[in-house]
Coordinates of C-alpha atoms in Angstrom, one line a residue:
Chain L
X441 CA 208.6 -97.0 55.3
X442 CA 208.9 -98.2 51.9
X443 CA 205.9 -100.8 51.3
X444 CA 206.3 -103.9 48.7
X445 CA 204.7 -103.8 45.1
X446 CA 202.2 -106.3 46.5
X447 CA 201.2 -104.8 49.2
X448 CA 200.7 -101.5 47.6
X449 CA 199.2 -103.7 44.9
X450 CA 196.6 -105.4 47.2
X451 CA 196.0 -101.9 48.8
X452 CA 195.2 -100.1 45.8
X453 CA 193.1 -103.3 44.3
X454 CA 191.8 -104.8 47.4
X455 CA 190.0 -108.6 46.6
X456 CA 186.5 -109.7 47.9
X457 CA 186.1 -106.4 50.3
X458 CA 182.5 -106.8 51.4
X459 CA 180.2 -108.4 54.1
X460 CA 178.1 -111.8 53.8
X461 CA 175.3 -112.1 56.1
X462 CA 176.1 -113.4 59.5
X463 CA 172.7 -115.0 60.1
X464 CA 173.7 -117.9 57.6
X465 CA 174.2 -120.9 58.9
X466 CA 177.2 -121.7 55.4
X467 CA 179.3 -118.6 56.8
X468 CA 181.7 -118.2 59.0
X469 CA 182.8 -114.5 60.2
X470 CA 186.5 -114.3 62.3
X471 CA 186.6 -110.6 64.0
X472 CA 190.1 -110.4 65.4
X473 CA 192.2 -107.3 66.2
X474 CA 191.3 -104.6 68.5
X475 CA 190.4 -100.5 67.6
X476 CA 193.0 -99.4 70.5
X477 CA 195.8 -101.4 68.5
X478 CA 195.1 -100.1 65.5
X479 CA 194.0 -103.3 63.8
X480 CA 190.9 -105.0 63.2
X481 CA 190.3 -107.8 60.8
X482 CA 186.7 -108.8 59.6
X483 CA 186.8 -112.1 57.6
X484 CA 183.7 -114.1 56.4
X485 CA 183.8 -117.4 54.9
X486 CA 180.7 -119.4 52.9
X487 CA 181.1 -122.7 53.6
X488 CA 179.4 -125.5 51.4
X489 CA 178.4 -128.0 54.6
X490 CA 178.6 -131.1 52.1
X491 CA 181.8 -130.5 50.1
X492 CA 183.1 -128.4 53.3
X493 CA 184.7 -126.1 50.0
X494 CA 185.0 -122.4 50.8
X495 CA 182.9 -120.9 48.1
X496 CA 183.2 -117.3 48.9
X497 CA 185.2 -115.2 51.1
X498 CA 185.2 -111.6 52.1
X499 CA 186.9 -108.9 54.0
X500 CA 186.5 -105.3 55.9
X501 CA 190.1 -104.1 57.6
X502 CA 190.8 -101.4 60.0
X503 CA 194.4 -101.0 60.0
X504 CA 197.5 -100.1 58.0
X505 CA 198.5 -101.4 54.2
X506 CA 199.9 -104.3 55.4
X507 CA 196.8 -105.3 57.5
X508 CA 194.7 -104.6 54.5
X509 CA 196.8 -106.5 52.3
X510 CA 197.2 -109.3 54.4
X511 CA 193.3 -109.8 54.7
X512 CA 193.0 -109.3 51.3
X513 CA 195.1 -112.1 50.6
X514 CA 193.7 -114.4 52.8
X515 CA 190.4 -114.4 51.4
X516 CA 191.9 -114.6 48.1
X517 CA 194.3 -118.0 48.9
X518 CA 191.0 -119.6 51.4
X519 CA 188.7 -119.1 48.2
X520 CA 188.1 -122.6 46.7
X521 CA 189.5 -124.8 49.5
X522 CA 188.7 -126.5 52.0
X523 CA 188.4 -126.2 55.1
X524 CA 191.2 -128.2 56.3
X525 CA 193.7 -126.8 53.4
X526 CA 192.5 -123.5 54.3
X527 CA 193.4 -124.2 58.3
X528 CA 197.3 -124.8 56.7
X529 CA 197.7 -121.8 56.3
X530 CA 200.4 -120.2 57.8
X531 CA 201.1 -116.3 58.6
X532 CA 204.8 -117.0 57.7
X533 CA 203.1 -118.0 54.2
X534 CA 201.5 -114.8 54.2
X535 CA 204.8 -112.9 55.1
X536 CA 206.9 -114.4 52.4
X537 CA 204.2 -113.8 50.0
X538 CA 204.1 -109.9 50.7
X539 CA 207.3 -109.8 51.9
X540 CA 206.2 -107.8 55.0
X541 CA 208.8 -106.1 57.2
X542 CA 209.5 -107.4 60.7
X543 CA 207.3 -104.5 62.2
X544 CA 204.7 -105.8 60.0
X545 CA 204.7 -109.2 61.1
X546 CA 201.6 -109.0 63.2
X547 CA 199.4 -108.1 60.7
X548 CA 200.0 -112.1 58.8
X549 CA 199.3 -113.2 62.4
X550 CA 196.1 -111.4 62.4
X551 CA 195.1 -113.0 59.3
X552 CA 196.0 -116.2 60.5
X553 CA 193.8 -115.5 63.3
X554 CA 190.9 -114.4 61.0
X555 CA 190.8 -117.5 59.3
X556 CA 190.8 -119.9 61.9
X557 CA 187.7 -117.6 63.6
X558 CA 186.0 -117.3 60.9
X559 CA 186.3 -121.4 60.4
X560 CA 185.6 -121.9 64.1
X561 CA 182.6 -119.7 64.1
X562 CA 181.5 -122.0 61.0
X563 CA 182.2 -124.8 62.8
X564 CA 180.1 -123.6 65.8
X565 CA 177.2 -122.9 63.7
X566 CA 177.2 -127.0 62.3
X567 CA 177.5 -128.4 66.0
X568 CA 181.3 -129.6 64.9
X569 CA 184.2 -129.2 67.6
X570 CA 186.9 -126.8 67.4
X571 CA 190.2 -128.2 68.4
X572 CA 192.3 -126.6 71.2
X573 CA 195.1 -125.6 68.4
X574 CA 192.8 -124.1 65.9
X575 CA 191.6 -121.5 68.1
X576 CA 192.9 -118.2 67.5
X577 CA 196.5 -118.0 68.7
X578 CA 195.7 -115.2 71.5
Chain U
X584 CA 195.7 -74.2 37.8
X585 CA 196.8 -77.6 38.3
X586 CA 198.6 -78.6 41.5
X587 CA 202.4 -79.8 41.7
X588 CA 202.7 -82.8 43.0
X589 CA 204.0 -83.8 45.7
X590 CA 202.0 -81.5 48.0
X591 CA 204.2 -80.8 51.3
X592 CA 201.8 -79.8 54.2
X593 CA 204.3 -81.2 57.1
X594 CA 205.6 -77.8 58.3
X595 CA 206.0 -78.9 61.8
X596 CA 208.4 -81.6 61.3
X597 CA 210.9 -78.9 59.1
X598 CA 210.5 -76.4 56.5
X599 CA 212.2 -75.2 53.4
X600 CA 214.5 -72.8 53.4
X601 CA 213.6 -69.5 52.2
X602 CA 215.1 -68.7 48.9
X603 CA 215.9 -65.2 50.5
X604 CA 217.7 -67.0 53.4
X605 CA 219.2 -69.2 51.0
X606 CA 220.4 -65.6 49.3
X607 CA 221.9 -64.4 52.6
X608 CA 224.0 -67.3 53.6
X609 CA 226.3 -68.5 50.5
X610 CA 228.7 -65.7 50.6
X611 CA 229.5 -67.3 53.9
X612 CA 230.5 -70.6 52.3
X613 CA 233.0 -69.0 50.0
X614 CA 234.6 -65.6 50.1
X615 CA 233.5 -65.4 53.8
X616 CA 234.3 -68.2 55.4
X617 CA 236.3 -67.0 58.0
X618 CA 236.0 -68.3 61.9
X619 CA 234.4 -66.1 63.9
X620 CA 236.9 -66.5 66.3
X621 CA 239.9 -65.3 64.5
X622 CA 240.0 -61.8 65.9
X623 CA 243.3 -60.6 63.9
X624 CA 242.1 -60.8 60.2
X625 CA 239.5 -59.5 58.3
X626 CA 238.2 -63.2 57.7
X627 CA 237.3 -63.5 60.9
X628 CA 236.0 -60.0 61.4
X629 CA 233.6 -60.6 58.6
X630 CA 232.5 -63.7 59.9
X631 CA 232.1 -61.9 63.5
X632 CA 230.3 -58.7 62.2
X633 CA 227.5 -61.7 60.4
X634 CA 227.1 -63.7 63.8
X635 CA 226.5 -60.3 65.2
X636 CA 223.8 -59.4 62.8
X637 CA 222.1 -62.5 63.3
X638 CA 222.0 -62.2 67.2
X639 CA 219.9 -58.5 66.5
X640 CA 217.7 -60.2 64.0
X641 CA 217.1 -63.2 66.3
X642 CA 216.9 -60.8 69.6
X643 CA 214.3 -58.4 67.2
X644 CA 212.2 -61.2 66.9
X645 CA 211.5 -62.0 70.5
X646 CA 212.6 -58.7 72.4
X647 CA 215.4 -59.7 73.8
X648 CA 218.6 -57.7 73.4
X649 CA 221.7 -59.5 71.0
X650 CA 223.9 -60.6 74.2
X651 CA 221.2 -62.8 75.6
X652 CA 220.8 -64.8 72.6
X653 CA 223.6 -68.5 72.5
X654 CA 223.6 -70.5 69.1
X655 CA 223.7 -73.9 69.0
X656 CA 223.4 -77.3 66.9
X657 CA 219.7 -76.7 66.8
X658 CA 216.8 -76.5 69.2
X659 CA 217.2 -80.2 71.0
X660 CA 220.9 -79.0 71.9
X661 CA 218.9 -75.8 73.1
X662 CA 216.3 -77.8 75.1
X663 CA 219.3 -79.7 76.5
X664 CA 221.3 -76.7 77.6
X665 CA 218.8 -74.8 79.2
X666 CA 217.5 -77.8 81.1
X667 CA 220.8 -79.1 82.7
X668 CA 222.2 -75.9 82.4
X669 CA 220.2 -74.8 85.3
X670 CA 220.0 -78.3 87.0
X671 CA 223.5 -78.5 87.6
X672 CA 224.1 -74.9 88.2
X673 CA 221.4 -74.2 91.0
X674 CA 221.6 -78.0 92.3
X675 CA 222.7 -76.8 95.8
X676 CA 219.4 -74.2 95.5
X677 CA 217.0 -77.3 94.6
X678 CA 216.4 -80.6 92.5
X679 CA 213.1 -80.1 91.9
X680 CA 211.8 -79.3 88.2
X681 CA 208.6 -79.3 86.7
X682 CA 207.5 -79.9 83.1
X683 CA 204.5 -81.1 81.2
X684 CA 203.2 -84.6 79.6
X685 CA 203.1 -83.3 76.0
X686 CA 206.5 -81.5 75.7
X687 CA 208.9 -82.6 72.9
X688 CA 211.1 -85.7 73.6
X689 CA 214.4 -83.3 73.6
X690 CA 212.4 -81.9 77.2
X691 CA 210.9 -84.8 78.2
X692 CA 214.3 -87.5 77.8
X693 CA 216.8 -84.4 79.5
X694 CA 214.3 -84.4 82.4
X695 CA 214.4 -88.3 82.3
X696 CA 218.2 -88.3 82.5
X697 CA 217.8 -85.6 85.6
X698 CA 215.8 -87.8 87.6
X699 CA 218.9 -90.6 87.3
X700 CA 220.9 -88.2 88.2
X701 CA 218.8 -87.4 91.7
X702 CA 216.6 -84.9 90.3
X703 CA 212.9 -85.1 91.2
X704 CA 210.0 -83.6 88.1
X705 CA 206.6 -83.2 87.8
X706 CA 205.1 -84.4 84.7
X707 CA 201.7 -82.0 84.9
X708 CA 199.0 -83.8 82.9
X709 CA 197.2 -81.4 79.9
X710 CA 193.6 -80.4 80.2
X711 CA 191.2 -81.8 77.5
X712 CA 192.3 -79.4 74.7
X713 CA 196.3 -79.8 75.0
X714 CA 196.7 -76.9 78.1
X715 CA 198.4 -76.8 80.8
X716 CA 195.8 -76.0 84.1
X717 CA 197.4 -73.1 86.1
X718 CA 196.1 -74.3 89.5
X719 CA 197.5 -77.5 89.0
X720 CA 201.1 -75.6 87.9
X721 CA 200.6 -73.6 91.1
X722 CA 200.0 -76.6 93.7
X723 CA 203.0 -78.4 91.8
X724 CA 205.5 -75.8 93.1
X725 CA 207.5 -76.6 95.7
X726 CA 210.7 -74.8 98.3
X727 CA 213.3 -76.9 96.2
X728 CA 211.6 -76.2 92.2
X729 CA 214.3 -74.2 90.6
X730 CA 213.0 -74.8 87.0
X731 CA 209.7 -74.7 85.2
X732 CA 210.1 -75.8 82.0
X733 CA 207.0 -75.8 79.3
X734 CA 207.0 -75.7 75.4
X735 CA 205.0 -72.5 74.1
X736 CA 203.3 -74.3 71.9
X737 CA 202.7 -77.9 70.9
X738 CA 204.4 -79.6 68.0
X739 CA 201.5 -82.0 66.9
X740 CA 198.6 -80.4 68.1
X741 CA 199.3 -76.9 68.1
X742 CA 198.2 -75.9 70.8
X743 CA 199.2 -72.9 72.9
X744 CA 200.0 -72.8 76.2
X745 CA 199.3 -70.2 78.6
X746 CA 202.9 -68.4 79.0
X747 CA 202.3 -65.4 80.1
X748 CA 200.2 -66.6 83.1
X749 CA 202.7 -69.4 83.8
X750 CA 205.7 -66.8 83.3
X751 CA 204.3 -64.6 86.0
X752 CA 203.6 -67.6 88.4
X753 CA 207.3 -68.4 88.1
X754 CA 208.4 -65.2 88.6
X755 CA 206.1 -64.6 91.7
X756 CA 207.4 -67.8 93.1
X757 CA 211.6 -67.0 92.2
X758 CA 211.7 -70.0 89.9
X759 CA 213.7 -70.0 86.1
X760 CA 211.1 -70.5 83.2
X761 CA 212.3 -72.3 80.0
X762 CA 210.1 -72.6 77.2
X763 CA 210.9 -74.3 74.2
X764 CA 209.6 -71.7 71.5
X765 CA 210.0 -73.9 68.5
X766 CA 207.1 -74.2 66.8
X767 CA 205.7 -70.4 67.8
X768 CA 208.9 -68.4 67.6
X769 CA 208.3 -66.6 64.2
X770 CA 204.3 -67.8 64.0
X771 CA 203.1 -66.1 66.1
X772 CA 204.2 -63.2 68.6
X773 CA 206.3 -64.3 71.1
X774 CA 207.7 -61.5 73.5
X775 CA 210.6 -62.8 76.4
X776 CA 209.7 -59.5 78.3
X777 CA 205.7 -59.8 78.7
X778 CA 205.7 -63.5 78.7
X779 CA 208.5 -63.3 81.5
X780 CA 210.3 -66.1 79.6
X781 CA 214.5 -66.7 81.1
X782 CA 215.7 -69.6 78.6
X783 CA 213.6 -70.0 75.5
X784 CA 214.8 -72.2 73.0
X785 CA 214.8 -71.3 69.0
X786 CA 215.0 -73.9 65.8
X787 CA 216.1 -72.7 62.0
X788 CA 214.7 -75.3 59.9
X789 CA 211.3 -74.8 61.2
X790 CA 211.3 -70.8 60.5
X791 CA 212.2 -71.5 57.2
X792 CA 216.6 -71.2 57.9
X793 CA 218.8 -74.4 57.6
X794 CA 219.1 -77.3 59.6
X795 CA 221.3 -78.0 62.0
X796 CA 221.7 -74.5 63.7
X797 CA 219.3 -73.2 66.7
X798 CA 219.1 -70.6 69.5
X799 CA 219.0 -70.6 72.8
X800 CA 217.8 -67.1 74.5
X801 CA 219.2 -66.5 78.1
X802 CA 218.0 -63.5 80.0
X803 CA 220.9 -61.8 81.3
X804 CA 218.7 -58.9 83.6
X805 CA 216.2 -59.8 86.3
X806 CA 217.0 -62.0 86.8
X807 CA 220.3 -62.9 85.3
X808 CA 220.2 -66.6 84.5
X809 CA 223.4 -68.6 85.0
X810 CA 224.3 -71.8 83.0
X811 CA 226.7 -74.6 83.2
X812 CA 227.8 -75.2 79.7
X813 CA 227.1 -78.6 78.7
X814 CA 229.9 -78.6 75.9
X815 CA 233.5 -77.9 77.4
X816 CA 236.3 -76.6 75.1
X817 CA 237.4 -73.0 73.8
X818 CA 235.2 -70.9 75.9
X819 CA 232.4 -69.7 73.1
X820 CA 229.2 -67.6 73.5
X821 CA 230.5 -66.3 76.9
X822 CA 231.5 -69.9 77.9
X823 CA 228.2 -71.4 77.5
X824 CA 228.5 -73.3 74.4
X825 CA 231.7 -74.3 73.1
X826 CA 233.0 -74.8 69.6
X827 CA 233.5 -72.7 66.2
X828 CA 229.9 -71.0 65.4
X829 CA 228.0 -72.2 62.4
X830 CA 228.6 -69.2 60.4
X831 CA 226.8 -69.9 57.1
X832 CA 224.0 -71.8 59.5
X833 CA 223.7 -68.8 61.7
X834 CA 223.4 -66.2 59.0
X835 CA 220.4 -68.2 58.1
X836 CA 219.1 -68.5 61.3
X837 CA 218.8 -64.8 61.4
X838 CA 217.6 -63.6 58.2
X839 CA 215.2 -66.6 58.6
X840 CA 213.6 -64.5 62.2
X841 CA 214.1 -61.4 60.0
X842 CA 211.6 -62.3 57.2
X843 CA 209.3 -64.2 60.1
X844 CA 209.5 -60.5 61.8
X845 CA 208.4 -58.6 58.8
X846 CA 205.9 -61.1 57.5
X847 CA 204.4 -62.7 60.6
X848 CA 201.3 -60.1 60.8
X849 CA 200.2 -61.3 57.1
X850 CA 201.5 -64.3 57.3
X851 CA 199.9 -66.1 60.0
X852 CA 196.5 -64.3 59.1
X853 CA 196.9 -66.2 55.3
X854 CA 197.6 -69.2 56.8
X855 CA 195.2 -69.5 59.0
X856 CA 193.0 -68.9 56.6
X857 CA 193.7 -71.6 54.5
X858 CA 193.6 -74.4 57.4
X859 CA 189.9 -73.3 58.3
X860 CA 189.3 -73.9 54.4
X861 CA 190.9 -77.5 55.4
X862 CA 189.7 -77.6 58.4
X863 CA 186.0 -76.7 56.9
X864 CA 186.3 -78.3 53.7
X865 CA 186.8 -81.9 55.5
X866 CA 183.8 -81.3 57.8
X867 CA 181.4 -80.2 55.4
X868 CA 182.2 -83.5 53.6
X869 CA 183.2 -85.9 55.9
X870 CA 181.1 -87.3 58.7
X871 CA 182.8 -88.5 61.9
X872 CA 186.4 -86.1 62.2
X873 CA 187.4 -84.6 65.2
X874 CA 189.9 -81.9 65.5
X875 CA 192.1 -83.2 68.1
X876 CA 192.9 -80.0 71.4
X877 CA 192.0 -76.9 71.6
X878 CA 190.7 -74.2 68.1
X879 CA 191.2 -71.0 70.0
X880 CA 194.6 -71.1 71.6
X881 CA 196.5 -72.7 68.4
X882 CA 198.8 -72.2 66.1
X883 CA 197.3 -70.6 62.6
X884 CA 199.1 -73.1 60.5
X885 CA 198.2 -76.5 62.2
X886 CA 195.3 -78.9 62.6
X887 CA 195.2 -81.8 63.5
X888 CA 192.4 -84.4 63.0
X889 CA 190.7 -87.9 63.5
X890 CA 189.3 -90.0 61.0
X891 CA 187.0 -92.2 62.9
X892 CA 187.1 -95.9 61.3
X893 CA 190.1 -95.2 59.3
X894 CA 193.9 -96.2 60.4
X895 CA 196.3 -93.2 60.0
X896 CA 198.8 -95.5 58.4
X897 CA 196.4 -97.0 55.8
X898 CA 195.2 -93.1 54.8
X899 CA 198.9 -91.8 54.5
X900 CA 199.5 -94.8 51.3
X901 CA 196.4 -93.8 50.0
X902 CA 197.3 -90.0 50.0
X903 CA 200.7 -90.6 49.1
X904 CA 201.3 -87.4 47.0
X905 CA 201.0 -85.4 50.1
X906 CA 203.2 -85.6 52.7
X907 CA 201.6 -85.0 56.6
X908 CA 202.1 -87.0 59.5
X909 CA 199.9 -88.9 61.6
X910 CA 199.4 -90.0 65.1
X911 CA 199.1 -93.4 64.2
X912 CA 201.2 -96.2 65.6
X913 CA 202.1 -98.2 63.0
X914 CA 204.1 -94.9 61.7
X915 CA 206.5 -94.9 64.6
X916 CA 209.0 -97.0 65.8
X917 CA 207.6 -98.1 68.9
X918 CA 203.6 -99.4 67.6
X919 CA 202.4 -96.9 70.9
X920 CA 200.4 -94.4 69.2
X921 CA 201.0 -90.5 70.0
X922 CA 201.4 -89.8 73.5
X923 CA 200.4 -86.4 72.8
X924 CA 197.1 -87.4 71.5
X925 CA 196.3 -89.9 74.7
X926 CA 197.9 -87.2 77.5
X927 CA 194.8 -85.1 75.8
X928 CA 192.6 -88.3 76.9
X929 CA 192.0 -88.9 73.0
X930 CA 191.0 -93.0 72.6
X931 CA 193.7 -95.3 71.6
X932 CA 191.5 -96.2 69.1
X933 CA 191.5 -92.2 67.6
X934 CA 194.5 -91.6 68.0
X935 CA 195.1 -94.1 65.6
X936 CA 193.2 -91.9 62.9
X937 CA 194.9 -89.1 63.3
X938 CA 196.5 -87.4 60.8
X939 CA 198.3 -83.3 61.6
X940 CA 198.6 -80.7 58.4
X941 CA 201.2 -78.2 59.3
X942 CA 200.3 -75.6 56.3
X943 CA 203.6 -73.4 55.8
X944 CA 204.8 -70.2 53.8
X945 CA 204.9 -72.1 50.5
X946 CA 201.0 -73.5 50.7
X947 CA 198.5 -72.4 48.3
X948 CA 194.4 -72.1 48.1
X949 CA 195.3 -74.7 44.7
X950 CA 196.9 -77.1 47.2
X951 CA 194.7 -77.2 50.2
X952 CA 191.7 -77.9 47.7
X953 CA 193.2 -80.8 46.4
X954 CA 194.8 -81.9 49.7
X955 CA 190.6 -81.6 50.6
X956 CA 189.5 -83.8 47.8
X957 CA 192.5 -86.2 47.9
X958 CA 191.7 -87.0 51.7
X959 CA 187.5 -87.2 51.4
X960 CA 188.2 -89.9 48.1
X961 CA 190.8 -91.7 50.2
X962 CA 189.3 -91.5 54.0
X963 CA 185.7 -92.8 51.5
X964 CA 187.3 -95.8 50.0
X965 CA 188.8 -97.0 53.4
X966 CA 186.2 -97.1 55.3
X967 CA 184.2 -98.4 52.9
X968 CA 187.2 -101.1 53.9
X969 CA 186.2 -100.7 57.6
X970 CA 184.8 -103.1 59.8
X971 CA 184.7 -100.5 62.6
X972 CA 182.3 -98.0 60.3
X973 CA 179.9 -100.9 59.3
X974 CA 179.5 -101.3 62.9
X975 CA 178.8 -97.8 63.8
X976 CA 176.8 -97.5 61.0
X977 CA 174.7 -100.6 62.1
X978 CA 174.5 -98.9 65.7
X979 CA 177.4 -101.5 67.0
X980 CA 178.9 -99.4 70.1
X981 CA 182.5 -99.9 69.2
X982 CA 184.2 -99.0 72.8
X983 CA 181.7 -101.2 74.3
X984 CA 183.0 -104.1 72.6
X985 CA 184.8 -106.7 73.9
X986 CA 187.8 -107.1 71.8
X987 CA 190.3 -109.7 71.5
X988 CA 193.2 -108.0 72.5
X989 CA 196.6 -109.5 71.6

């Protein structure tokens, strides 16, 4: 399968790889995926409780190029938003922007999924409410 | 000496074709290109006499004799013929067949089709390291098997079944044994008469011959083995496969098991040796690999291995100057990782890891070295990358997790 220059791009140069501590009460981690399927998506989030920005964001994938790329680019487009902006965004965004493959499609969901986790978990850790809809879409 | 790049080290999916073969088949494009068939012209004759040549040199190979050797489109046409060949000729005898989990979709999908067709098989499950258990081949027999049909050796993993035993159980019970010989037939010794093998089927573009043109050897003395042809028309190779012989393909075919026949000895003892330099050189630097089925009864030319933490997909970009295959879903069609791999018990989750070398005749010490480097700086960076090896590393029990599954 022939990838896209972005995704090979994003594979080669991966953004923000790395862990933030859990035990923070300002970060949010999403892990979504599973070993058996062959993906697994590790997204953290520092949050800044007043100005709900996203200050940092970081990533660890398990899973092919387009699963790496697709985290990769999630933490790149959350960075600097807020929370709510950063809840907009779609996988179908994700799949235009890396023009993934049908067969690849899952891997944008997963990211999709990583964000809203790693949100919700945020959201858990401040007392605040996670909506029915935000949940991950599993 | 520097390495040329790309680096191909996937010798069980096809091979090159010897430059010697090469040699031996173009007359047959030009000046000899007459049909086999035509008995009343020298054209023909020619073209007859070379078919004839490479039934010795395939028969040599395996120690059969040149009669009981049938060419055809290539080794899935083989696997086809000898299966419902016997199906539908001993139907009225019995409709039972038994075959193995890990044998090569060209078994596995004929037998399917069979059982539509009112057929019953057993699909015996593999020991731990790729094998098929004897006892449970021997309680699988019953009054109506006719056929036992199970693959010398194994196309992923390389592993080698036991054929002589199973040979001799099917002959001690009256029953056909087909083996498809595909990825052994020219590695390693493989001898119809000791391993009491009646159908065996032969590829040429994994013996270094051409694509597109196979073998199929049926034993014509004790037993003789009657077929039904699966291809009707003019009556070819004694009516059991139809349609004007590949000439140019089968001249290749044979020089190709010539050259495997004269080499083999030194061959396989040079190839071995340089997939236990793989084989060694990723252990010594690389924590967490498995070799996936069995290290003694295997091929010399494959290995197959898991990368804990690291999708097989994701390590086949980064290594993209050399070509191998993996086990990995998300490089087939269907996003199920190998069957093989899980019929061996291996997790889902390392069978997604899993990467098979198939070293060949054209490998070199140069290009196993790099292949060794190339895969420790690649499987390094990604899981650096992986969520799954920060967990193990932090003492996180992965398979005790409870994932999210989709």
């Amino acid at each position: 399968m022939a990838y896209s220059e972005k995704v090979v791009e994003h594979y080669n140069n991966p953004r923000n790889v790395g862990s933030l501590p859990k035990e923070d009460p300002n970060v949010g981690t999403g892990l979504v995926g599973a070993p058996e399927c062959g993906d697994v998506m590790k997204l953290q989030m520092k949050i800044n409780p007043d100005t709900q920005v996203i200050e940092e964001a970081k990533f660890k994938t398990f899973g092919c190029g387009s699963a790496i790329a697709s985290s990769s680019l999630a933490t790149e487009w959350v960075k600097g938003k807020t929370v709510e902006e950063a809840l907009s965004i779609k996988n179908t965004d994700i799949v235009r922007e890396l023009a993934l493959p049908p067969v690849k499609i899952h891997c944008s969901v997963l990211a999709e999924d990583a964000i809203k986790a790693a949100i919700g978990d945020w959201k858990k850790k401040h007392g605040i409410e996670v909506p029915v809809a935000e949940k991950a879409a599993h | 000496m520097s390495v040329k790049l790309p680096i191909y080290m996937d010798n069980h999916a096809t091979t090159p074709v010897d430059p010697r073969v090469v040699d031996a088949m173009l007359p047959y494009f030009t000046e000899k290109f007459g049909n086999a068939a035509s008995r009343n012209h020298s054209f023909g004759w020619a073209g007859e006499e070379a078919v004839e040549t490479a039934r010795q040199q395939i028969a040599s190979l395996i120690n059969a004799t040149p009669k009981e050797i049938i060419f055809t489109s290539g080794a899935t046409e083989s696997d086809n013929l000898m299966i419902k060949g016997i199906a539908e000729m001993f139907r009225e005898k019995g409709n039972h067949i038994i075959t193995q989990a890990i044998e090569h979709k060209a078994v596995l999908d004929t037998c399917k089709r069979l059982e539509k067709d009112g057929f019953e098989v057993t699909y015996l499950p593999v020991q731990k390291d790729g094998r098929v258990n004897l006892d449970e081949l021997k309680a699988a027999i019953r009054p109506t098997t006719i056929l036992i049909t199970i693959m010398y050796a194994n196309n992923e993993i390389g592993v080698i079944n036991p054929i002589p035993e199973i040979g001799k159980i099917a002959k001690e019970h009256g029953i056909f044994f087909a083996s498809d010989g595909v990825q052994a037939v020219g590695k390693i010794p493989v001898d119809v008469q000791k391993d009491n093998i009646d159908l065996l089927a032969i590829s040429g573009h994994k013996i270094y011959g051409p694509k597109g043109v196979g073998a199929l050897y049926v034993r014509r003395r004790n037993p003789r083995v009657q077929l039904s042809a699966i291809i009707d028309g003019g009556g070819h190779e004694r009516g059991m496969r139809s349609g004007t012989l590949n000439v140019t393909g089968i001249v290749g075919l044979g020089k190709a098991c010539e050259l495997c026949q004269q080499e083999m000895a030194a061959e396989s003892v040079r190839l071995a040796g340089l997939r236990d330099r793989l084989r060694k050189g990723l252990e010594g630097k690389l924590d967490e690999v498995f070799i996936n089925g069995s290290t003694e009864h295997r091929l010399p030319n494959n290995l197959n291995m898991s990368f804990a933490y690291v999708e097989g997909e994701s390590l086949l970009m980064g290594i993209n100057d050399i070509a191998v295959s993996s086990g990995s879903a998300c490089t087939s069609a269907t996003l199920e990782p190998s069957y093989v791999l899980k019929a061996l018990g291996v997790g889902e989750d390392l069978a997604h890891t899993s990467i098979r070398f198939g070293l060949g005749r054209f490998n070199t010490q140069e290009e196993v070295d790099y292949v060794i480097d190339k895969m420790v700086q690649v499987v390094t960076k990604l899981r650096e990358l992986s969520p799954l090896y920060e967990m193990a590393k932090e003492g996180i029990d992965i398979s005790k997790m409870k994932w999210q599954t989709a």
